[in-house]
XYZ file of C-alpha atoms in Angstrom:
516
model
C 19.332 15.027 15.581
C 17.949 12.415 12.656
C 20.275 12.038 9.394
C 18.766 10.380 6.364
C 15.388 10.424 4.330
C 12.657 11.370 6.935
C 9.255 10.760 6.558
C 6.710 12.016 8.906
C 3.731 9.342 9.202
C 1.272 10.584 11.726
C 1.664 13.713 13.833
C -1.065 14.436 16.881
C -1.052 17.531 19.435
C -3.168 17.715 22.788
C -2.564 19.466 25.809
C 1.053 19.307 26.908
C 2.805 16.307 24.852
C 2.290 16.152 21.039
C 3.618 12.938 18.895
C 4.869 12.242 15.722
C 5.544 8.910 14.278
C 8.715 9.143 11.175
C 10.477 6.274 9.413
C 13.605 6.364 7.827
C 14.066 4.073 4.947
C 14.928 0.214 6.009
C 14.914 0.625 9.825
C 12.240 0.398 12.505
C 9.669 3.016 13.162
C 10.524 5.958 14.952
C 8.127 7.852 17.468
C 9.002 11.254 19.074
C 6.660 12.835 21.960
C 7.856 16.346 23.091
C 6.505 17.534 26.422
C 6.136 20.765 28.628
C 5.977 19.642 32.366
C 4.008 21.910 34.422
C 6.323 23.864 36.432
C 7.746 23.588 40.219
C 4.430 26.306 41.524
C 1.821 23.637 39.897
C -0.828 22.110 41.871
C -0.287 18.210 42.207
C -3.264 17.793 40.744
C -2.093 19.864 37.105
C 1.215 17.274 37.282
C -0.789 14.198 37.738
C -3.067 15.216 35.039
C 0.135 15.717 32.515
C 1.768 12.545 33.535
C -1.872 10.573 33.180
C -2.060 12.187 29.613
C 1.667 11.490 28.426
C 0.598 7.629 30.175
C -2.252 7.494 27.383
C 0.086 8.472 24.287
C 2.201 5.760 25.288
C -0.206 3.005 25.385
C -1.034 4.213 22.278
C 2.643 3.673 21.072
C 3.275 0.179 19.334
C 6.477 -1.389 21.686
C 8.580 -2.603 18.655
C 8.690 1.370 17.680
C 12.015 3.128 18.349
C 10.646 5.881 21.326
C 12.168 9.381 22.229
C 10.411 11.781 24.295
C 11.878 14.897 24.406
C 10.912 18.142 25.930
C 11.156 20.629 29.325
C 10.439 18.733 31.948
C 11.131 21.113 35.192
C 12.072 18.334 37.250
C 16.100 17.804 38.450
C 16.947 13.555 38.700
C 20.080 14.886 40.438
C 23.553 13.080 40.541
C 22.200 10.145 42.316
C 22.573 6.988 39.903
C 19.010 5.029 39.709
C 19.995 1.359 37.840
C 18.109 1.097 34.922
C 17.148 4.794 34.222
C 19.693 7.718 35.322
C 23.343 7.285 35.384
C 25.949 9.410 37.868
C 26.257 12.179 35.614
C 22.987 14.506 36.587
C 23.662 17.808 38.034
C 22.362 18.814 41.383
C 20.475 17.479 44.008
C 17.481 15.502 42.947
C 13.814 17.394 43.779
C 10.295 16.397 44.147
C 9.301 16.602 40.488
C 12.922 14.470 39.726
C 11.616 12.208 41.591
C 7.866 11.863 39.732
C 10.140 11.664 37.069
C 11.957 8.806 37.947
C 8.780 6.503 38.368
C 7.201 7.168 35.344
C 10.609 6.148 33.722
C 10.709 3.070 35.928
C 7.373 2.582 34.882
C 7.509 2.126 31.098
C 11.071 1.002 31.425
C 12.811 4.686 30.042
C 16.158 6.112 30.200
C 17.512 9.248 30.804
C 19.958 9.878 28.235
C 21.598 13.225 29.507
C 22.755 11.354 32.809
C 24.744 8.385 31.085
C 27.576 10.202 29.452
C 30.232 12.188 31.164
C 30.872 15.694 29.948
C 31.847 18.992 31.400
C 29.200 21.220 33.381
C 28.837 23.129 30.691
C 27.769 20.318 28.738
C 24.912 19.275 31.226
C 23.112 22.224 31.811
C 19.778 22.908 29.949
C 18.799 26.025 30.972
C 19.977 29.597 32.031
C 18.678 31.968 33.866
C 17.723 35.818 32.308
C 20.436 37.518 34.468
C 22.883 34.389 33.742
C 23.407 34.051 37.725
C 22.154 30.462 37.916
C 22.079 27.409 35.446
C 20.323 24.101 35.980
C 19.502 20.870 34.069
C 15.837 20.819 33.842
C 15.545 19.322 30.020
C 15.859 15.638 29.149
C 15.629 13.207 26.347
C 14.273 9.658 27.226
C 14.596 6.695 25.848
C 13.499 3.087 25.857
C 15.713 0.938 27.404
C 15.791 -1.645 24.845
C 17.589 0.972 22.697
C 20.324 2.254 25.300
C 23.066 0.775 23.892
C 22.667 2.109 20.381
C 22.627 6.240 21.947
C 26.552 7.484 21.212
C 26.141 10.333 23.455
C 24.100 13.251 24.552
C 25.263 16.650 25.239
C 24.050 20.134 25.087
C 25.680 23.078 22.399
C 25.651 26.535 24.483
C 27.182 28.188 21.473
C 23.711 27.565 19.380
C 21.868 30.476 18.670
C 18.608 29.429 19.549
C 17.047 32.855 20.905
C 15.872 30.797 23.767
C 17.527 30.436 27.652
C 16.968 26.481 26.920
C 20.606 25.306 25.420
C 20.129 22.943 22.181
C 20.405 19.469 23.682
C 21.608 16.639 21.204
C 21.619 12.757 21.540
C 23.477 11.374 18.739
C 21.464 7.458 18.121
C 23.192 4.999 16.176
C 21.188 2.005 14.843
C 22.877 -1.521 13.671
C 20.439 -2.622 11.179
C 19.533 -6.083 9.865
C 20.160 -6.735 6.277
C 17.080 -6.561 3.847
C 17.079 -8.848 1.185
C 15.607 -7.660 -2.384
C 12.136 -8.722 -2.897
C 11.426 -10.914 -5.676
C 8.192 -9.732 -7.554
C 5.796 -11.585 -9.359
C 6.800 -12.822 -12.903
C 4.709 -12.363 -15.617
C 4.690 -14.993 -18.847
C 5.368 -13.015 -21.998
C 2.216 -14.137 -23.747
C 3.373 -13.564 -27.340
C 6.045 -15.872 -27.264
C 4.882 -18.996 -26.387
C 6.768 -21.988 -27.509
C 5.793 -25.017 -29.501
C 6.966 -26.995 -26.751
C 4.749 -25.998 -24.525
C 1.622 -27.087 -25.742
C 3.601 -30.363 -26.354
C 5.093 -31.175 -23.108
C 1.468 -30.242 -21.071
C -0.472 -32.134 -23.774
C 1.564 -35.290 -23.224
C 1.408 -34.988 -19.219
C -2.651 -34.523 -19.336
C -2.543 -37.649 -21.240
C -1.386 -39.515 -17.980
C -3.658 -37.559 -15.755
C -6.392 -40.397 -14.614
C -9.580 -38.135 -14.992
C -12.330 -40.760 -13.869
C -14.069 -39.857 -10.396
C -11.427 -37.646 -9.067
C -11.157 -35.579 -6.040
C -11.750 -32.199 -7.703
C -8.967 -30.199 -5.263
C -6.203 -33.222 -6.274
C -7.005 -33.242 -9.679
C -6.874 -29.440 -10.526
C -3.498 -28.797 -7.972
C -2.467 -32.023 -10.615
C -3.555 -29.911 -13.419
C -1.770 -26.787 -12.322
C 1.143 -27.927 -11.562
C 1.513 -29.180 -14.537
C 0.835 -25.880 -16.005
C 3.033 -23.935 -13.968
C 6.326 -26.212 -14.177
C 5.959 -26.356 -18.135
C 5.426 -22.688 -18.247
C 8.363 -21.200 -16.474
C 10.182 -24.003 -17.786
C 9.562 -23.078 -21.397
C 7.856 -19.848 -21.654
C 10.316 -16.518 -21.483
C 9.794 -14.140 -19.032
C 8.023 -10.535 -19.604
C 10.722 -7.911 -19.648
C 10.211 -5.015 -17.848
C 10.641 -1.863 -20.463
C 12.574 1.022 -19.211
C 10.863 4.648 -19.159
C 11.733 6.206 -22.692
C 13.772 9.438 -21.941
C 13.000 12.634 -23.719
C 16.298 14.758 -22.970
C 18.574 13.940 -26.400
C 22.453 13.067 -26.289
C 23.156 16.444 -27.450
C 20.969 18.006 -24.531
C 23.314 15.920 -21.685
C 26.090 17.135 -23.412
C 25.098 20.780 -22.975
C 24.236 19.939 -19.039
C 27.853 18.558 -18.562
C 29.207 21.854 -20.059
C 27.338 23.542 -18.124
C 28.064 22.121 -14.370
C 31.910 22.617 -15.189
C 31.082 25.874 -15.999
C 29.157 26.629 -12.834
C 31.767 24.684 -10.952
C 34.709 26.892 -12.416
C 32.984 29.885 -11.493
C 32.913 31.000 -15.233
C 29.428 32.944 -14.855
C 29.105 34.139 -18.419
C 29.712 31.057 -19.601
C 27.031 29.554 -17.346
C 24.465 31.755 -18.448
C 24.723 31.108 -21.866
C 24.948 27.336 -22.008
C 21.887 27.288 -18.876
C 19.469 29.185 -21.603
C 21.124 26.922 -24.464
C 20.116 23.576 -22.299
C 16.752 25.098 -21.794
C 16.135 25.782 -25.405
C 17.083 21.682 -26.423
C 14.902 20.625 -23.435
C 11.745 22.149 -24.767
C 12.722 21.392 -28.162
C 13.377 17.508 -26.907
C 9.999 17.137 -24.548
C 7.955 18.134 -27.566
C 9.469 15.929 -30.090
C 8.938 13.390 -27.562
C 5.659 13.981 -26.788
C 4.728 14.539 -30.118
C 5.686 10.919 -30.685
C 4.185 9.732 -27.868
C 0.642 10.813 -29.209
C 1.459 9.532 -32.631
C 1.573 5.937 -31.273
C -1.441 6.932 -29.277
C -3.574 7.713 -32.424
C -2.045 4.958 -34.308
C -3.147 2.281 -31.969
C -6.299 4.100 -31.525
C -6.692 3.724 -35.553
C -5.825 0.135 -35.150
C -8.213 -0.833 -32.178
C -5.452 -1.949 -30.135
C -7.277 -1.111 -27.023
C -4.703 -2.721 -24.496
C -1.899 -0.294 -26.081
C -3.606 2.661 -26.845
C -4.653 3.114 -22.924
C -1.164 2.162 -21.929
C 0.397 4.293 -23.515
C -1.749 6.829 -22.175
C -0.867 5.771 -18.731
C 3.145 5.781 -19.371
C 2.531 9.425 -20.821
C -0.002 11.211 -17.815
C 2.393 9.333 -14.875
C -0.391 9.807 -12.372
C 1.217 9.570 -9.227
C -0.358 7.191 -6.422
C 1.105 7.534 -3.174
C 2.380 4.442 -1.475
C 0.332 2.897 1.101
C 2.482 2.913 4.175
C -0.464 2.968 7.074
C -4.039 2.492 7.108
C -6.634 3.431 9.983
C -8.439 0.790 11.744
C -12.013 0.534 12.492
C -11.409 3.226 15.480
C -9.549 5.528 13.653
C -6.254 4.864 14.632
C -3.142 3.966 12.348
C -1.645 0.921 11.629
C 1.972 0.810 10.005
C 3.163 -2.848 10.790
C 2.493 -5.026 7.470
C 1.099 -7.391 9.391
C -1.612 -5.168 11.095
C -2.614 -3.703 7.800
C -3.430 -7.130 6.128
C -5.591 -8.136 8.966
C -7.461 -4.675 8.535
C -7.964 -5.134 4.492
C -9.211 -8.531 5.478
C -11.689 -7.423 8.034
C -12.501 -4.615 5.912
C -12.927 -7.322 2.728
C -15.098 -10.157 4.409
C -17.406 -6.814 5.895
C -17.780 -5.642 2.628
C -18.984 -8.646 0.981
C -20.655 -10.421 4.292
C -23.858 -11.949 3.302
C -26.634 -13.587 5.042
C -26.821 -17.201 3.727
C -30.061 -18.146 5.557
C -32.605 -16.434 3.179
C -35.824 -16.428 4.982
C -38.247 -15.975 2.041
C -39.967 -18.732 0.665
C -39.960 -19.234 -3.567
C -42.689 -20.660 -4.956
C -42.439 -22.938 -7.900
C -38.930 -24.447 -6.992
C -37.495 -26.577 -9.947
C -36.955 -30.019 -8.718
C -35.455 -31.412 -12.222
C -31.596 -31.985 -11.997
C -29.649 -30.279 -14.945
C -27.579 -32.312 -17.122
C -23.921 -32.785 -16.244
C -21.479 -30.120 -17.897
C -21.186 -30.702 -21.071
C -17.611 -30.342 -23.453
C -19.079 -27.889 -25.513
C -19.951 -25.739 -22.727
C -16.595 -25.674 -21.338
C -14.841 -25.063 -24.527
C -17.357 -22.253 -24.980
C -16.821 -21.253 -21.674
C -12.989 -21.506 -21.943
C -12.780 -19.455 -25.487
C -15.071 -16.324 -24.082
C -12.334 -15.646 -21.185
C -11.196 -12.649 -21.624
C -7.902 -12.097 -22.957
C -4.360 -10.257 -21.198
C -5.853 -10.064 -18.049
C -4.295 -10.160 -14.372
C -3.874 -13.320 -13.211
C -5.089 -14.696 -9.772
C -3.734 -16.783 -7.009
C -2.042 -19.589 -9.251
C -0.528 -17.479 -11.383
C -1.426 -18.851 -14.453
C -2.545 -16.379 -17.614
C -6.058 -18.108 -19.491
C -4.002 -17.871 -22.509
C -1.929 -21.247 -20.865
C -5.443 -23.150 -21.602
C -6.861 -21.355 -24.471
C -3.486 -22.254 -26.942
C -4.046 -25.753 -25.439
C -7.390 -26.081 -27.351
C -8.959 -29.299 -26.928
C -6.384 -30.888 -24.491
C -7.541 -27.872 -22.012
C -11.409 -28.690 -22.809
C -11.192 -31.930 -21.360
C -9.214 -31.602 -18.457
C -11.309 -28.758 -16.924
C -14.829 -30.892 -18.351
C -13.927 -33.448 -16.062
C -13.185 -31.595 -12.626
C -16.300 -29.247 -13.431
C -18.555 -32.460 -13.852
C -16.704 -33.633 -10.563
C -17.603 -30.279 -9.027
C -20.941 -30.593 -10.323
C -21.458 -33.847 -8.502
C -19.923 -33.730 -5.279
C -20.295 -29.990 -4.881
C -17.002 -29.373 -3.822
C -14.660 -26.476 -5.391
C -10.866 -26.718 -5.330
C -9.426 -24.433 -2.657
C -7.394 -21.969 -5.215
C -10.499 -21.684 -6.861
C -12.002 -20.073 -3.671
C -9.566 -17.741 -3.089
C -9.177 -14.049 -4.264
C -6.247 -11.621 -4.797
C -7.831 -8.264 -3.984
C -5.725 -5.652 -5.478
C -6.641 -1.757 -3.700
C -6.832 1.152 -6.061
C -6.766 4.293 -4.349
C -9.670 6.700 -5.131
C -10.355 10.527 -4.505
C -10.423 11.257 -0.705
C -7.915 10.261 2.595
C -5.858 7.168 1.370
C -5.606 5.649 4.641
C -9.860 5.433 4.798
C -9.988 1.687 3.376
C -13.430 2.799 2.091
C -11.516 5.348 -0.245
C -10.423 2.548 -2.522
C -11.470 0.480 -4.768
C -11.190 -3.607 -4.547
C -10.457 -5.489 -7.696
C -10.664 -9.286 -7.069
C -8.189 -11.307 -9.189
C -9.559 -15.228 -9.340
C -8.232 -18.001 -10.610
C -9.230 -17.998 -14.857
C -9.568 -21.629 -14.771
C -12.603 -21.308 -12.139
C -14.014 -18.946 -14.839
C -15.176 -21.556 -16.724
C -17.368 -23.188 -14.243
C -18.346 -19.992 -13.385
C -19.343 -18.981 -16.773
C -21.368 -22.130 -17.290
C -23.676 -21.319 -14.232
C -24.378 -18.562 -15.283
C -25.189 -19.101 -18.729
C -27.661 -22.018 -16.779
C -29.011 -19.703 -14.652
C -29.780 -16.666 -16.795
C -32.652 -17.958 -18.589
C -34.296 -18.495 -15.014
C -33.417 -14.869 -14.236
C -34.427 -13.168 -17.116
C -38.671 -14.451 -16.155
C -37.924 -12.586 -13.422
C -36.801 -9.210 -14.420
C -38.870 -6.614 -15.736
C -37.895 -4.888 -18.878
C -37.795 -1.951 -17.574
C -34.342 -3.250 -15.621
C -30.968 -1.928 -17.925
C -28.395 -2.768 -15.139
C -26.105 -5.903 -15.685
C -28.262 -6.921 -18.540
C -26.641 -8.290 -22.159
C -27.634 -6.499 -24.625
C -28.913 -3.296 -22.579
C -25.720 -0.792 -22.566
C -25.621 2.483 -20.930
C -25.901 4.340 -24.135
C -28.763 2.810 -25.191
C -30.325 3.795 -22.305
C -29.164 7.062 -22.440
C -30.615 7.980 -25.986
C -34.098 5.943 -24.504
C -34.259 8.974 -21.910
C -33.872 11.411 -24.609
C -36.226 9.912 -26.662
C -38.871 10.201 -24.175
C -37.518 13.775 -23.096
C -37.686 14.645 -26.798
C -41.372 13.577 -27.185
C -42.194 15.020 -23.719
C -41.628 18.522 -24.920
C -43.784 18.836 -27.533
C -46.758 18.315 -26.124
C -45.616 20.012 -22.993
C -46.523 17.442 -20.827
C -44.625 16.416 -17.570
C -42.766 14.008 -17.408
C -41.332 12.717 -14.331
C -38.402 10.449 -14.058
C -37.427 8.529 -11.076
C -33.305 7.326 -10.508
């Protein structure tokens, strides 16, 4: 018997055991096997096979799991104490399938939990015969040894109605657990308040910054530090807005009534304030709602983008369902943190493994250097990021450098122009945050979710300024025909291109083929 929140995590059936794997909330994971030993008339041959099965589901089993296995065994250990796995408290004398019993517990290091406590005869026995002549004790719960000490006691409850002539057998388990401390999550800059003295204090420290031929690694982690102690020094914190509630004072009023009613036993009563409750809830969920869109259509009106969708969010509530295993590249689940980071970053580097030996040979390769980076293409660069989005690894929001103007322009000039010349990138600019978002399909299939990358917005800028190099050099070698990833070349333009050429198609009546 379990109390608490239960929550089954994987569940498997084969031929005689079947497993399922629960947690309950803060403590280790729990994994219960039930079993059906073949019975005393069995060939030795059908028992070896179970007990070479059951051996496979255990290997199978991580070791830091809490592990019961549970179940009809039709073996008797007997009375006979075995150190380290029965205690003196078996019934019986102690047969041949007790005693196949006993080395597969000495085996994987199990205990018999029935034997360890002392409790009357009645107590013991597991089973009765159909004419009630004879009783034995022929089911067990097992246990790893590592967890002895925290079972309270095992016994069996005759009086149970369990239309069976098995007894209920019950191990009460008591677990000590280790204090969890609160995890702190990420703080987030709230980017409409910051202060004057911001832009003052980080101006004034990139001032004594030496710039001039500079690692680029030890000048940006100079830079960002910078930006980072000023910030959290100076810049308040986002606060986190609690869920607007749509039930009214009047309606929680009404719900109070009516539980001291129900409680009191004053029916009536009940009844009418239950349908009056009812009639302020609707009433109060469509006001709400009604609001709700208001501000929808409002910030639709005003282009707020960022707000309008939201707001839509906060209203639908989609629910995602917390990741709490994944499945390996063999199919098999994974439920220790550790386990599923290594998995999301073997699934990661497979996903976006490329072959950096290209063996074609290009023709008409540019020898020219390019000029070094110039200002003006960082402050460019630097103004075209993207505003209110995620940060990456640093932490640091592109509004930091954008309200810093020029100061910002000529800090990140010089370590892309010392990137540009010794080829080196600073290692946080290197680095992604990939953030999973579930898709349709099973959510422990790391293919059924989608990756977002979260960089660093400073490397942006460098970033930006390649590619506004390269994309002159690209564009000679695209057809026009090619839409995709193209400036200037949106869906919908292609879209109404298509109809175009549907639309003059059909006159003529001539076919027209068209190739995806």
């Amino acid at each position: 018997m379990v109390t608490g929140s239960l929550c089954v995590l994987h569940w498997t059936a084969n031929f005689c055991p079947v497993a399922g794997k629960n947690k309950l909330d803060k403590i280790p994971y729990i994994t219960v096997i039930q079993v059906y030993a073949p019975t005393s008339n069995a060939e030795e041959a059908e028992v070896e096979l179970f007990y070479e099965d059951l051996q496979d589901l255990l290997e199978l089993t991580p070791k830091k799991d809490v592990l019961f296995i549970i179940g009809d065994w039709n073996a008797e250990v007997g009375s006979q104490e075995t150190p380290g796995v029965t205690g003196k408290f078996g019934l019986r004398i102690r047969n041949e399938a007790g005693q196949r019993l006993i080395e597969f517990c000495q085996e994987n290091a199990l205990v018999i939990a029935n034997t360890l406590f002392q409790q009357h005869k009645r107590r013991l026995y597991t089973w009765t015969s159909p004419d009630g002549q004879h009783r034995n004790q022929i089911d067990y719960i097992l246990c790893s040894q590592r967890w002895r000490s925290s079972i309270q006691s095992t016994k069996t409850r005759p009086g149970a109605d369990c239309g069976s002539d098995h007894e209920l057998l019950i191990a009460k388990f008591r677990l000590k657990l280790k204090k969890v401390g609160k995890t702190t999550r990420p703080f987030r800059y709230d980017l409409n308040k910051i202060p004057y003295d911001y832009t003052v204090e980080v101006r004034n420290r990139f001032k004594a910054l030496d710039l001039i031929d500079r690692v680029p690694d030890e000048l940006w982690n100079e830079v960002r530090d910078t930006v980072q102690e000023t910030g959290i020094k100076t810049i308040p914190m986002e606060k986190k807005c609690k869920k607007a509630k749509w039930l009214s004072g009047e309606g929680l009023q009404i719900a109070v009534k009516r539980r001291e009613a129900k409680s009191k036993g004053e029916k009536e009563r009940y009844k009418h304030l239950n349908a009056e409750f009812q009639r302020i809830a609707r009433r109060d969920k469509k006001a709400f709602f009604s609001d709700q869109c208001k501000e929808i259509e409002e910030n639709n009106r005003m282009g707020k983008t960022r707000d309008l969708f939201k707001k839509i969010r906060d209203t639908k509530r989609t629910f995602h369902a917390k990741m709490g295993s994944i499945k390996d590249r063999n199919g098999m689940d994974l439920t220790e943190a550790e386990d599923i980071k290594k998995r999301w970053q073997e699934y990661t580097e497979e996903l976006y493994k490329k072959d950096l030996h290209d063996p074609d040979n290009h023709d008409g390769v540019i020898t020219d250097l390019e000029p070094d980076i110039l200002e003006c293409e960082v402050k460019w660069a630097l103004e075209s990021i993207t505003m209110n989005k995620a940060s990456g690894g640093d932490r640091i929001p592109g509004e930091l450098f954008q309200i810093l103007k020029d100061d910002a322009v000529k800090v990140l000039n010089s370590i892309c122009q010392q990137i540009w010349k010794t080829q080196q990138w600073p290692q946080d600019w290197k680095r992604s945050v990939f953030i999973p978002i579930p898709k349709k399909g099973n959510a422990k299939e790391c293919s059924n979710y989608h990756t977002i990358a979260l960089i660093s917005h400073a490397s942006k800028v460098m970033l930006k300024i390649l590619q506004a190099r390269l994309q002159p050099y690209v564009n000679c070698e695209l057809p026009d025909v090619q839409a995709g990833f193209r400036k200037g070349r949106g869906t919908r333009d292609q879209i109404a291109n298509i109809r175009w050429i549907m639309e003059k198609a059909r006159v003529p009546e001539k076919h027209l083929f068209l190739l995806y």
